[in-house]
Amino acid sequence: MKNYLNFETDIQKLETEIEKLKDPYNQGGLSEVDTKKISNSQEEINKRLQEIYTNLDPWQITLVARHEDRPKAKFFIDNLFEDFIPLSGDRFYGEDKSVIAGFAKFNEHSVLVIGQEKGNNLEARIQRNFGMMRPEGYRKTIRLMKLANKFNIPIITFIDTPGAYPGVGAEERGQAEAIAKSIECCMMLTVPTFAIIIGEGGSGGAIALASSNKVIMLENAIYSVISPEGCATILWRDPKRTLDAAKAMKLSSKDLLELKIIDEIIPEPIGGAHRDRDVILENVKKSIESNFNEFFDMNRNEVWTHRKNKFLKIGRSKGFVNQLDDLNTLTMKKNEIHSFIENFLKSKIKLGISLAIVIVLGYLMFFL
């Protein structure tokens, strides 16, 4: 059974009509299938999908990113990689089933694959904790990323989470520290890292694994510091103002590419990635291949420098920077108080050195 969003009611009616036309038994007896009418209805569906999906507002994009039928991380791992060997446990507490991680082959190259998995049905979603990782999940990925880095193996991450799990147990086990350590680990790696946001990229739960050389988004994915509902509740005390929040947050792939937060957008089939999985699978594969080739001839230091410079450049046009092309200009302008304190300390140091010299000279004159 297909799931439809609230702005797809016309599509739902047309597709229901097509299903009835394809099954003449539902019409009270045997009859011929009206192929011409089916063809016309399909053309109308394609036309309506084109109209709707080329004019989605940020809140509608959020709903598409959360679509129940949208391809999940496990789908991409199963179909893009060969010889996948899943690895479990953080060696401290236990296994987190909301993240799938292991080594595999991509075009005959060894890679570490990490995927935040939401699950495809209610039972799986509960088991996967709706893609919300706990501290042990981040510690597991840190362990595997360090292992990949040791053996010079590139890392590919599929991001799809509403955020890190905010439960009491997770906080007691050091959720914030685990996320911070994961970001630190990602930034210190000397192997190429690619993060692909396939659905929701929510808060620190996403950035903990998306601090990569290349941050790539599917066309109808989202990437934000908080959910639109949470933002609307905080700013306006009204969770219904999700559209206003989504617009203000610039969470869509087009906005984020314009802001240079992400590096690439992977196009989706008209109607979303869930409507043609073969197409989105091929598009993701081409993106990974092209990015692999970009880093193929880089040494470890060049890979690390590329990632460092990428994040240093974000937001520079509105920061405390004079020359945008020179990364060494990341210095804050000193205000008068800072200048006074600095000059005061320098004068005290100079005075101390002078007194020390006088004392030493006096000692030499009187005792030698």
PDB file of N, CA, C and O in Angstrom, residues 51-121:
ATOM      1  N   GLU A  51       4.426  19.506 -11.666  1.00  0.00           N
ATOM      2  CA  GLU A  51       3.942  20.793 -11.147  1.00  0.00           C
ATOM      3  C   GLU A  51       4.150  20.901  -9.649  1.00  0.00           C
ATOM      4  O   GLU A  51       4.591  21.934  -9.135  1.00  0.00           O
ATOM      5  N   ILE A  52       3.838  19.828  -8.927  1.00  0.00           N
ATOM      6  CA  ILE A  52       3.926  19.856  -7.458  1.00  0.00           C
ATOM      7  C   ILE A  52       5.376  19.902  -6.992  1.00  0.00           C
ATOM      8  O   ILE A  52       5.762  20.742  -6.175  1.00  0.00           O
ATOM      9  N   TYR A  53       6.202  18.996  -7.529  1.00  0.00           N
ATOM     10  CA  TYR A  53       7.556  18.818  -6.991  1.00  0.00           C
ATOM     11  C   TYR A  53       8.567  19.838  -7.484  1.00  0.00           C
ATOM     12  O   TYR A  53       9.677  19.901  -6.960  1.00  0.00           O
ATOM     13  N   THR A  54       8.194  20.639  -8.461  1.00  0.00           N
ATOM     14  CA  THR A  54       9.079  21.749  -8.845  1.00  0.00           C
ATOM     15  C   THR A  54       8.753  23.021  -8.068  1.00  0.00           C
ATOM     16  O   THR A  54       9.459  24.025  -8.197  1.00  0.00           O
ATOM     17  N   ASN A  55       7.708  22.974  -7.239  1.00  0.00           N
ATOM     18  CA  ASN A  55       7.316  24.155  -6.470  1.00  0.00           C
ATOM     19  C   ASN A  55       7.086  23.827  -4.996  1.00  0.00           C
ATOM     20  O   ASN A  55       6.237  24.430  -4.344  1.00  0.00           O
ATOM     21  N   LEU A  56       7.845  22.873  -4.473  1.00  0.00           N
ATOM     22  CA  LEU A  56       7.690  22.512  -3.064  1.00  0.00           C
ATOM     23  C   LEU A  56       8.221  23.617  -2.160  1.00  0.00           C
ATOM     24  O   LEU A  56       9.280  24.194  -2.420  1.00  0.00           O
ATOM     25  N   ASP A  57       7.478  23.915  -1.089  1.00  0.00           N
ATOM     26  CA  ASP A  57       8.006  24.852  -0.096  1.00  0.00           C
ATOM     27  C   ASP A  57       8.845  24.065   0.917  1.00  0.00           C
ATOM     28  O   ASP A  57       8.817  22.826   0.929  1.00  0.00           O
ATOM     29  N   PRO A  58       9.630  24.749   1.767  1.00  0.00           N
ATOM     30  CA  PRO A  58      10.529  24.036   2.685  1.00  0.00           C
ATOM     31  C   PRO A  58       9.837  23.029   3.605  1.00  0.00           C
ATOM     32  O   PRO A  58      10.422  21.984   3.920  1.00  0.00           O
ATOM     33  N   TRP A  59       8.603  23.323   4.035  1.00  0.00           N
ATOM     34  CA  TRP A  59       7.913  22.376   4.901  1.00  0.00           C
ATOM     35  C   TRP A  59       7.492  21.129   4.128  1.00  0.00           C
ATOM     36  O   TRP A  59       7.585  20.002   4.639  1.00  0.00           O
ATOM     37  N   GLN A  60       7.065  21.295   2.879  1.00  0.00           N
ATOM     38  CA  GLN A  60       6.720  20.148   2.053  1.00  0.00           C
ATOM     39  C   GLN A  60       7.948  19.291   1.764  1.00  0.00           C
ATOM     40  O   GLN A  60       7.865  18.064   1.743  1.00  0.00           O
ATOM     41  N   ILE A  61       9.097  19.936   1.562  1.00  0.00           N
ATOM     42  CA  ILE A  61      10.352  19.185   1.374  1.00  0.00           C
ATOM     43  C   ILE A  61      10.663  18.368   2.620  1.00  0.00           C
ATOM     44  O   ILE A  61      11.120  17.223   2.537  1.00  0.00           O
ATOM     45  N   THR A  62      10.383  18.942   3.792  1.00  0.00           N
ATOM     46  CA  THR A  62      10.594  18.218   5.057  1.00  0.00           C
ATOM     47  C   THR A  62       9.735  16.963   5.103  1.00  0.00           C
ATOM     48  O   THR A  62      10.199  15.891   5.520  1.00  0.00           O
ATOM     49  N   LEU A  63       8.484  17.084   4.660  1.00  0.00           N
ATOM     50  CA  LEU A  63       7.582  15.928   4.654  1.00  0.00           C
ATOM     51  C   LEU A  63       8.060  14.861   3.676  1.00  0.00           C
ATOM     52  O   LEU A  63       7.972  13.660   3.964  1.00  0.00           O
ATOM     53  N   VAL A  64       8.591  15.281   2.531  1.00  0.00           N
ATOM     54  CA  VAL A  64       9.130  14.316   1.561  1.00  0.00           C
ATOM     55  C   VAL A  64      10.357  13.615   2.153  1.00  0.00           C
ATOM     56  O   VAL A  64      10.528  12.409   2.002  1.00  0.00           O
ATOM     57  N   ALA A  65      11.215  14.378   2.828  1.00  0.00           N
ATOM     58  CA  ALA A  65      12.412  13.795   3.445  1.00  0.00           C
ATOM     59  C   ALA A  65      12.058  12.750   4.500  1.00  0.00           C
ATOM     60  O   ALA A  65      12.826  11.807   4.737  1.00  0.00           O
ATOM     61  N   ARG A  66      10.878  12.893   5.113  1.00  0.00           N
ATOM     62  CA  ARG A  66      10.445  11.961   6.155  1.00  0.00           C
ATOM     63  C   ARG A  66       9.515  10.869   5.623  1.00  0.00           C
ATOM     64  O   ARG A  66       8.978  10.080   6.408  1.00  0.00           O
ATOM     65  N   HIS A  67       9.304  10.816   4.327  1.00  0.00           N
ATOM     66  CA  HIS A  67       8.330   9.893   3.738  1.00  0.00           C
ATOM     67  C   HIS A  67       8.627   8.456   4.158  1.00  0.00           C
ATOM     68  O   HIS A  67       9.778   8.004   4.156  1.00  0.00           O
ATOM     69  N   GLU A  68       7.575   7.734   4.520  1.00  0.00           N
ATOM     70  CA  GLU A  68       7.727   6.361   5.023  1.00  0.00           C
ATOM     71  C   GLU A  68       8.370   5.433   4.000  1.00  0.00           C
ATOM     72  O   GLU A  68       9.100   4.501   4.359  1.00  0.00           O
ATOM     73  N   ASP A  69       8.092   5.661   2.716  1.00  0.00           N
ATOM     74  CA  ASP A  69       8.581   4.764   1.671  1.00  0.00           C
ATOM     75  C   ASP A  69       9.941   5.183   1.117  1.00  0.00           C
ATOM     76  O   ASP A  69      10.464   4.531   0.212  1.00  0.00           O
ATOM     77  N   ARG A  70      10.498   6.252   1.630  1.00  0.00           N
ATOM     78  CA  ARG A  70      11.774   6.747   1.120  1.00  0.00           C
ATOM     79  C   ARG A  70      12.873   5.712   1.353  1.00  0.00           C
ATOM     80  O   ARG A  70      12.926   5.083   2.422  1.00  0.00           O
ATOM     81  N   PRO A  71      13.776   5.512   0.359  1.00  0.00           N
ATOM     82  CA  PRO A  71      14.862   4.532   0.542  1.00  0.00           C
ATOM     83  C   PRO A  71      15.714   4.851   1.762  1.00  0.00           C
ATOM     84  O   PRO A  71      16.111   5.995   1.970  1.00  0.00           O
ATOM     85  N   LYS A  72      15.968   3.830   2.558  1.00  0.00           N
ATOM     86  CA  LYS A  72      16.741   3.998   3.780  1.00  0.00           C
ATOM     87  C   LYS A  72      18.201   3.574   3.561  1.00  0.00           C
ATOM     88  O   LYS A  72      18.580   3.090   2.501  1.00  0.00           O
ATOM     89  N   ALA A  73      19.011   3.749   4.584  1.00  0.00           N
ATOM     90  CA  ALA A  73      20.443   3.460   4.488  1.00  0.00           C
ATOM     91  C   ALA A  73      20.696   2.001   4.111  1.00  0.00           C
ATOM     92  O   ALA A  73      21.575   1.704   3.292  1.00  0.00           O
ATOM     93  N   LYS A  74      19.934   1.083   4.676  1.00  0.00           N
ATOM     94  CA  LYS A  74      20.139  -0.346   4.400  1.00  0.00           C
ATOM     95  C   LYS A  74      19.920  -0.653   2.924  1.00  0.00           C
ATOM     96  O   LYS A  74      20.616  -1.498   2.340  1.00  0.00           O
ATOM     97  N   PHE A  75      18.979   0.030   2.302  1.00  0.00           N
ATOM     98  CA  PHE A  75      18.728  -0.170   0.870  1.00  0.00           C
ATOM     99  C   PHE A  75      19.960   0.199   0.055  1.00  0.00           C
ATOM    100  O   PHE A  75      20.376  -0.547  -0.840  1.00  0.00           O
ATOM    101  N   PHE A  76      20.567   1.332   0.362  1.00  0.00           N
ATOM    102  CA  PHE A  76      21.756   1.762  -0.383  1.00  0.00           C
ATOM    103  C   PHE A  76      22.943   0.842  -0.104  1.00  0.00           C
ATOM    104  O   PHE A  76      23.719   0.512  -1.004  1.00  0.00           O
ATOM    105  N   ILE A  77      23.097   0.425   1.153  1.00  0.00           N
ATOM    106  CA  ILE A  77      24.212  -0.460   1.504  1.00  0.00           C
ATOM    107  C   ILE A  77      24.080  -1.799   0.790  1.00  0.00           C
ATOM    108  O   ILE A  77      25.053  -2.336   0.239  1.00  0.00           O
ATOM    109  N   ASP A  78      22.865  -2.348   0.760  1.00  0.00           N
ATOM    110  CA  ASP A  78      22.644  -3.652   0.132  1.00  0.00           C
ATOM    111  C   ASP A  78      22.843  -3.619  -1.379  1.00  0.00           C
ATOM    112  O   ASP A  78      23.248  -4.630  -1.980  1.00  0.00           O
ATOM    113  N   ASN A  79      22.571  -2.481  -2.013  1.00  0.00           N
ATOM    114  CA  ASN A  79      22.565  -2.421  -3.473  1.00  0.00           C
ATOM    115  C   ASN A  79      23.765  -1.721  -4.102  1.00  0.00           C
ATOM    116  O   ASN A  79      23.989  -1.851  -5.304  1.00  0.00           O
ATOM    117  N   LEU A  80      24.537  -0.986  -3.317  1.00  0.00           N
ATOM    118  CA  LEU A  80      25.678  -0.267  -3.867  1.00  0.00           C
ATOM    119  C   LEU A  80      27.018  -0.939  -3.568  1.00  0.00           C
ATOM    120  O   LEU A  80      28.008  -0.695  -4.264  1.00  0.00           O
ATOM    121  N   PHE A  81      27.042  -1.786  -2.538  1.00  0.00           N
ATOM    122  CA  PHE A  81      28.310  -2.334  -2.068  1.00  0.00           C
ATOM    123  C   PHE A  81      28.302  -3.855  -2.123  1.00  0.00           C
ATOM    124  O   PHE A  81      27.254  -4.503  -2.037  1.00  0.00           O
ATOM    125  N   GLU A  82      29.492  -4.398  -2.240  1.00  0.00           N
ATOM    126  CA  GLU A  82      29.658  -5.849  -2.264  1.00  0.00           C
ATOM    127  C   GLU A  82      30.443  -6.306  -1.035  1.00  0.00           C
ATOM    128  O   GLU A  82      31.231  -5.551  -0.470  1.00  0.00           O
ATOM    129  N   ASP A  83      30.189  -7.550  -0.648  1.00  0.00           N
ATOM    130  CA  ASP A  83      30.927  -8.181   0.467  1.00  0.00           C
ATOM    131  C   ASP A  83      30.858  -7.351   1.743  1.00  0.00           C
ATOM    132  O   ASP A  83      31.862  -7.195   2.465  1.00  0.00           O
ATOM    133  N   PHE A  84      29.687  -6.816   2.039  1.00  0.00           N
ATOM    134  CA  PHE A  84      29.543  -5.998   3.251  1.00  0.00           C
ATOM    135  C   PHE A  84      29.645  -6.879   4.491  1.00  0.00           C
ATOM    136  O   PHE A  84      28.965  -7.895   4.624  1.00  0.00           O
ATOM    137  N   ILE A  85      30.533  -6.496   5.398  1.00  0.00           N
ATOM    138  CA  ILE A  85      30.733  -7.229   6.655  1.00  0.00           C
ATOM    139  C   ILE A  85      30.345  -6.313   7.813  1.00  0.00           C
ATOM    140  O   ILE A  85      31.103  -5.396   8.169  1.00  0.00           O
ATOM    141  N   PRO A  86      29.174  -6.494   8.415  1.00  0.00           N
ATOM    142  CA  PRO A  86      28.753  -5.627   9.524  1.00  0.00           C
ATOM    143  C   PRO A  86      29.569  -5.893  10.777  1.00  0.00           C
ATOM    144  O   PRO A  86      29.900  -7.040  11.087  1.00  0.00           O
ATOM    145  N   LEU A  87      29.904  -4.827  11.483  1.00  0.00           N
ATOM    146  CA  LEU A  87      30.645  -4.925  12.739  1.00  0.00           C
ATOM    147  C   LEU A  87      29.821  -4.270  13.848  1.00  0.00           C
ATOM    148  O   LEU A  87      29.170  -3.259  13.622  1.00  0.00           O
ATOM    149  N   SER A  88      29.886  -4.835  15.037  1.00  0.00           N
ATOM    150  CA  SER A  88      28.999  -4.404  16.118  1.00  0.00           C
ATOM    151  C   SER A  88      29.774  -4.044  17.379  1.00  0.00           C
ATOM    152  O   SER A  88      30.910  -4.467  17.571  1.00  0.00           O
ATOM    153  N   GLY A  89      29.116  -3.264  18.224  1.00  0.00           N
ATOM    154  CA  GLY A  89      29.631  -2.995  19.566  1.00  0.00           C
ATOM    155  C   GLY A  89      30.621  -1.856  19.652  1.00  0.00           C
ATOM    156  O   GLY A  89      31.386  -1.594  18.723  1.00  0.00           O
ATOM    157  N   ASP A  90      30.570  -1.164  20.787  1.00  0.00           N
ATOM    158  CA  ASP A  90      31.482  -0.039  21.017  1.00  0.00           C
ATOM    159  C   ASP A  90      32.621  -0.396  21.958  1.00  0.00           C
ATOM    160  O   ASP A  90      33.460   0.448  22.271  1.00  0.00           O
ATOM    161  N   ARG A  91      32.642  -1.641  22.445  1.00  0.00           N
ATOM    162  CA  ARG A  91      33.668  -2.132  23.376  1.00  0.00           C
ATOM    163  C   ARG A  91      33.586  -1.453  24.750  1.00  0.00           C
ATOM    164  O   ARG A  91      34.514  -1.529  25.535  1.00  0.00           O
ATOM    165  N   PHE A  92      32.466  -0.770  25.004  1.00  0.00           N
ATOM    166  CA  PHE A  92      32.277  -0.139  26.318  1.00  0.00           C
ATOM    167  C   PHE A  92      30.942  -0.568  26.937  1.00  0.00           C
ATOM    168  O   PHE A  92      30.880  -0.954  28.091  1.00  0.00           O
ATOM    169  N   TYR A  93      29.878  -0.457  26.136  1.00  0.00           N
ATOM    170  CA  TYR A  93      28.552  -0.686  26.708  1.00  0.00           C
ATOM    171  C   TYR A  93      27.766  -1.747  25.938  1.00  0.00           C
ATOM    172  O   TYR A  93      27.328  -2.732  26.507  1.00  0.00           O
ATOM    173  N   GLY A  94      27.570  -1.540  24.637  1.00  0.00           N
ATOM    174  CA  GLY A  94      26.762  -2.498  23.886  1.00  0.00           C
ATOM    175  C   GLY A  94      26.629  -2.121  22.421  1.00  0.00           C
ATOM    176  O   GLY A  94      27.394  -1.306  21.897  1.00  0.00           O
ATOM    177  N   GLU A  95      25.633  -2.688  21.761  1.00  0.00           N
ATOM    178  CA  GLU A  95      25.383  -2.469  20.351  1.00  0.00           C
ATOM    179  C   GLU A  95      24.198  -1.520  20.161  1.00  0.00           C
ATOM    180  O   GLU A  95      23.191  -1.616  20.865  1.00  0.00           O
ATOM    181  N   ASP A  96      24.344  -0.595  19.222  1.00  0.00           N
ATOM    182  CA  ASP A  96      23.272   0.345  18.884  1.00  0.00           C
ATOM    183  C   ASP A  96      22.742  -0.013  17.502  1.00  0.00           C
ATOM    184  O   ASP A  96      23.441   0.158  16.498  1.00  0.00           O
ATOM    185  N   LYS A  97      21.520  -0.519  17.443  1.00  0.00           N
ATOM    186  CA  LYS A  97      20.957  -0.986  16.179  1.00  0.00           C
ATOM    187  C   LYS A  97      20.450   0.134  15.278  1.00  0.00           C
ATOM    188  O   LYS A  97      20.004  -0.128  14.161  1.00  0.00           O
ATOM    189  N   SER A  98      20.509   1.370  15.748  1.00  0.00           N
ATOM    190  CA  SER A  98      20.080   2.485  14.906  1.00  0.00           C
ATOM    191  C   SER A  98      21.145   2.869  13.888  1.00  0.00           C
ATOM    192  O   SER A  98      20.894   3.703  13.022  1.00  0.00           O
ATOM    193  N   VAL A  99      22.324   2.275  13.970  1.00  0.00           N
ATOM    194  CA  VAL A  99      23.381   2.552  12.999  1.00  0.00           C
ATOM    195  C   VAL A  99      23.975   1.231  12.509  1.00  0.00           C
ATOM    196  O   VAL A  99      24.274   0.330  13.288  1.00  0.00           O
ATOM    197  N   ILE A 100      24.078   1.136  11.184  1.00  0.00           N
ATOM    198  CA  ILE A 100      24.699  -0.029  10.548  1.00  0.00           C
ATOM    199  C   ILE A 100      26.096   0.383  10.112  1.00  0.00           C
ATOM    200  O   ILE A 100      26.274   1.433   9.487  1.00  0.00           O
ATOM    201  N   ALA A 101      27.091  -0.417  10.420  1.00  0.00           N
ATOM    202  CA  ALA A 101      28.460  -0.060  10.063  1.00  0.00           C
ATOM    203  C   ALA A 101      29.265  -1.313   9.764  1.00  0.00           C
ATOM    204  O   ALA A 101      29.072  -2.357  10.391  1.00  0.00           O
ATOM    205  N   GLY A 102      30.150  -1.193   8.782  1.00  0.00           N
ATOM    206  CA  GLY A 102      30.999  -2.318   8.439  1.00  0.00           C
ATOM    207  C   GLY A 102      31.836  -2.029   7.204  1.00  0.00           C
ATOM    208  O   GLY A 102      31.674  -0.990   6.558  1.00  0.00           O
ATOM    209  N   PHE A 103      32.712  -2.947   6.895  1.00  0.00           N
ATOM    210  CA  PHE A 103      33.586  -2.791   5.729  1.00  0.00           C
ATOM    211  C   PHE A 103      32.967  -3.490   4.526  1.00  0.00           C
ATOM    212  O   PHE A 103      32.284  -4.511   4.670  1.00  0.00           O
ATOM    213  N   ALA A 104      33.223  -2.929   3.339  1.00  0.00           N
ATOM    214  CA  ALA A 104      32.644  -3.469   2.109  1.00  0.00           C
ATOM    215  C   ALA A 104      33.527  -3.099   0.931  1.00  0.00           C
ATOM    216  O   ALA A 104      34.573  -2.459   1.085  1.00  0.00           O
ATOM    217  N   LYS A 105      33.090  -3.499  -0.261  1.00  0.00           N
ATOM    218  CA  LYS A 105      33.789  -3.166  -1.500  1.00  0.00           C
ATOM    219  C   LYS A 105      32.891  -2.274  -2.356  1.00  0.00           C
ATOM    220  O   LYS A 105      31.698  -2.550  -2.513  1.00  0.00           O
ATOM    221  N   PHE A 106      33.500  -1.210  -2.891  1.00  0.00           N
ATOM    222  CA  PHE A 106      32.804  -0.355  -3.854  1.00  0.00           C
ATOM    223  C   PHE A 106      33.697  -0.220  -5.077  1.00  0.00           C
ATOM    224  O   PHE A 106      34.793   0.347  -4.982  1.00  0.00           O
ATOM    225  N   ASN A 107      33.246  -0.772  -6.195  1.00  0.00           N
ATOM    226  CA  ASN A 107      34.061  -0.791  -7.416  1.00  0.00           C
ATOM    227  C   ASN A 107      35.463  -1.359  -7.149  1.00  0.00           C
ATOM    228  O   ASN A 107      36.470  -0.789  -7.553  1.00  0.00           O
ATOM    229  N   GLU A 108      35.472  -2.467  -6.394  1.00  0.00           N
ATOM    230  CA  GLU A 108      36.720  -3.179  -6.077  1.00  0.00           C
ATOM    231  C   GLU A 108      37.619  -2.432  -5.087  1.00  0.00           C
ATOM    232  O   GLU A 108      38.752  -2.850  -4.849  1.00  0.00           O
ATOM    233  N   HIS A 109      37.158  -1.339  -4.521  1.00  0.00           N
ATOM    234  CA  HIS A 109      37.919  -0.605  -3.516  1.00  0.00           C
ATOM    235  C   HIS A 109      37.312  -0.865  -2.131  1.00  0.00           C
ATOM    236  O   HIS A 109      36.088  -0.832  -1.961  1.00  0.00           O
ATOM    237  N   SER A 110      38.166  -1.080  -1.146  1.00  0.00           N
ATOM    238  CA  SER A 110      37.682  -1.273   0.226  1.00  0.00           C
ATOM    239  C   SER A 110      37.193   0.047   0.799  1.00  0.00           C
ATOM    240  O   SER A 110      37.847   1.086   0.639  1.00  0.00           O
ATOM    241  N   VAL A 111      36.052   0.022   1.463  1.00  0.00           N
ATOM    242  CA  VAL A 111      35.489   1.216   2.092  1.00  0.00           C
ATOM    243  C   VAL A 111      34.858   0.836   3.430  1.00  0.00           C
ATOM    244  O   VAL A 111      34.488  -0.314   3.655  1.00  0.00           O
ATOM    245  N   LEU A 112      34.774   1.815   4.311  1.00  0.00           N
ATOM    246  CA  LEU A 112      33.982   1.674   5.526  1.00  0.00           C
ATOM    247  C   LEU A 112      32.647   2.355   5.268  1.00  0.00           C
ATOM    248  O   LEU A 112      32.602   3.524   4.855  1.00  0.00           O
ATOM    249  N   VAL A 113      31.555   1.633   5.473  1.00  0.00           N
ATOM    250  CA  VAL A 113      30.215   2.169   5.242  1.00  0.00           C
ATOM    251  C   VAL A 113      29.495   2.311   6.580  1.00  0.00           C
ATOM    252  O   VAL A 113      29.465   1.367   7.381  1.00  0.00           O
ATOM    253  N   ILE A 114      28.933   3.488   6.813  1.00  0.00           N
ATOM    254  CA  ILE A 114      28.158   3.755   8.028  1.00  0.00           C
ATOM    255  C   ILE A 114      26.803   4.287   7.600  1.00  0.00           C
ATOM    256  O   ILE A 114      26.719   5.197   6.759  1.00  0.00           O
ATOM    257  N   GLY A 115      25.731   3.733   8.146  1.00  0.00           N
ATOM    258  CA  GLY A 115      24.397   4.186   7.776  1.00  0.00           C
ATOM    259  C   GLY A 115      23.468   4.292   8.966  1.00  0.00           C
ATOM    260  O   GLY A 115      23.316   3.329   9.731  1.00  0.00           O
ATOM    261  N   GLN A 116      22.864   5.459   9.131  1.00  0.00           N
ATOM    262  CA  GLN A 116      21.840   5.625  10.167  1.00  0.00           C
ATOM    263  C   GLN A 116      20.530   5.074   9.615  1.00  0.00           C
ATOM    264  O   GLN A 116      20.009   5.564   8.621  1.00  0.00           O
ATOM    265  N   GLU A 117      20.012   4.046  10.247  1.00  0.00           N
ATOM    266  CA  GLU A 117      18.877   3.293   9.701  1.00  0.00           C
ATOM    267  C   GLU A 117      17.608   3.508  10.536  1.00  0.00           C
ATOM    268  O   GLU A 117      17.601   3.272  11.750  1.00  0.00           O
ATOM    269  N   LYS A 118      16.532   3.954   9.872  1.00  0.00           N
ATOM    270  CA  LYS A 118      15.256   4.185  10.561  1.00  0.00           C
ATOM    271  C   LYS A 118      14.380   2.940  10.601  1.00  0.00           C
ATOM    272  O   LYS A 118      13.583   2.774  11.519  1.00  0.00           O
ATOM    273  N   GLY A 119      14.482   2.076   9.592  1.00  0.00           N
ATOM    274  CA  GLY A 119      13.611   0.905   9.506  1.00  0.00           C
ATOM    275  C   GLY A 119      12.477   1.136   8.531  1.00  0.00           C
ATOM    276  O   GLY A 119      12.046   2.269   8.297  1.00  0.00           O
ATOM    277  N   ASN A 120      11.947   0.035   7.959  1.00  0.00           N
ATOM    278  CA  ASN A 120      10.922   0.133   6.914  1.00  0.00           C
ATOM    279  C   ASN A 120       9.509  -0.133   7.403  1.00  0.00           C
ATOM    280  O   ASN A 120       8.547   0.118   6.675  1.00  0.00           O
ATOM    281  N   ASN A 121       9.360  -0.661   8.610  1.00  0.00           N
ATOM    282  CA  ASN A 121       8.026  -0.887   9.171  1.00  0.00           C
ATOM    283  C   ASN A 121       8.064  -0.568  10.654  1.00  0.00           C
ATOM    284  O   ASN A 121       9.119  -0.252  11.205  1.00  0.00           O
TER     285      ASN A 121
END
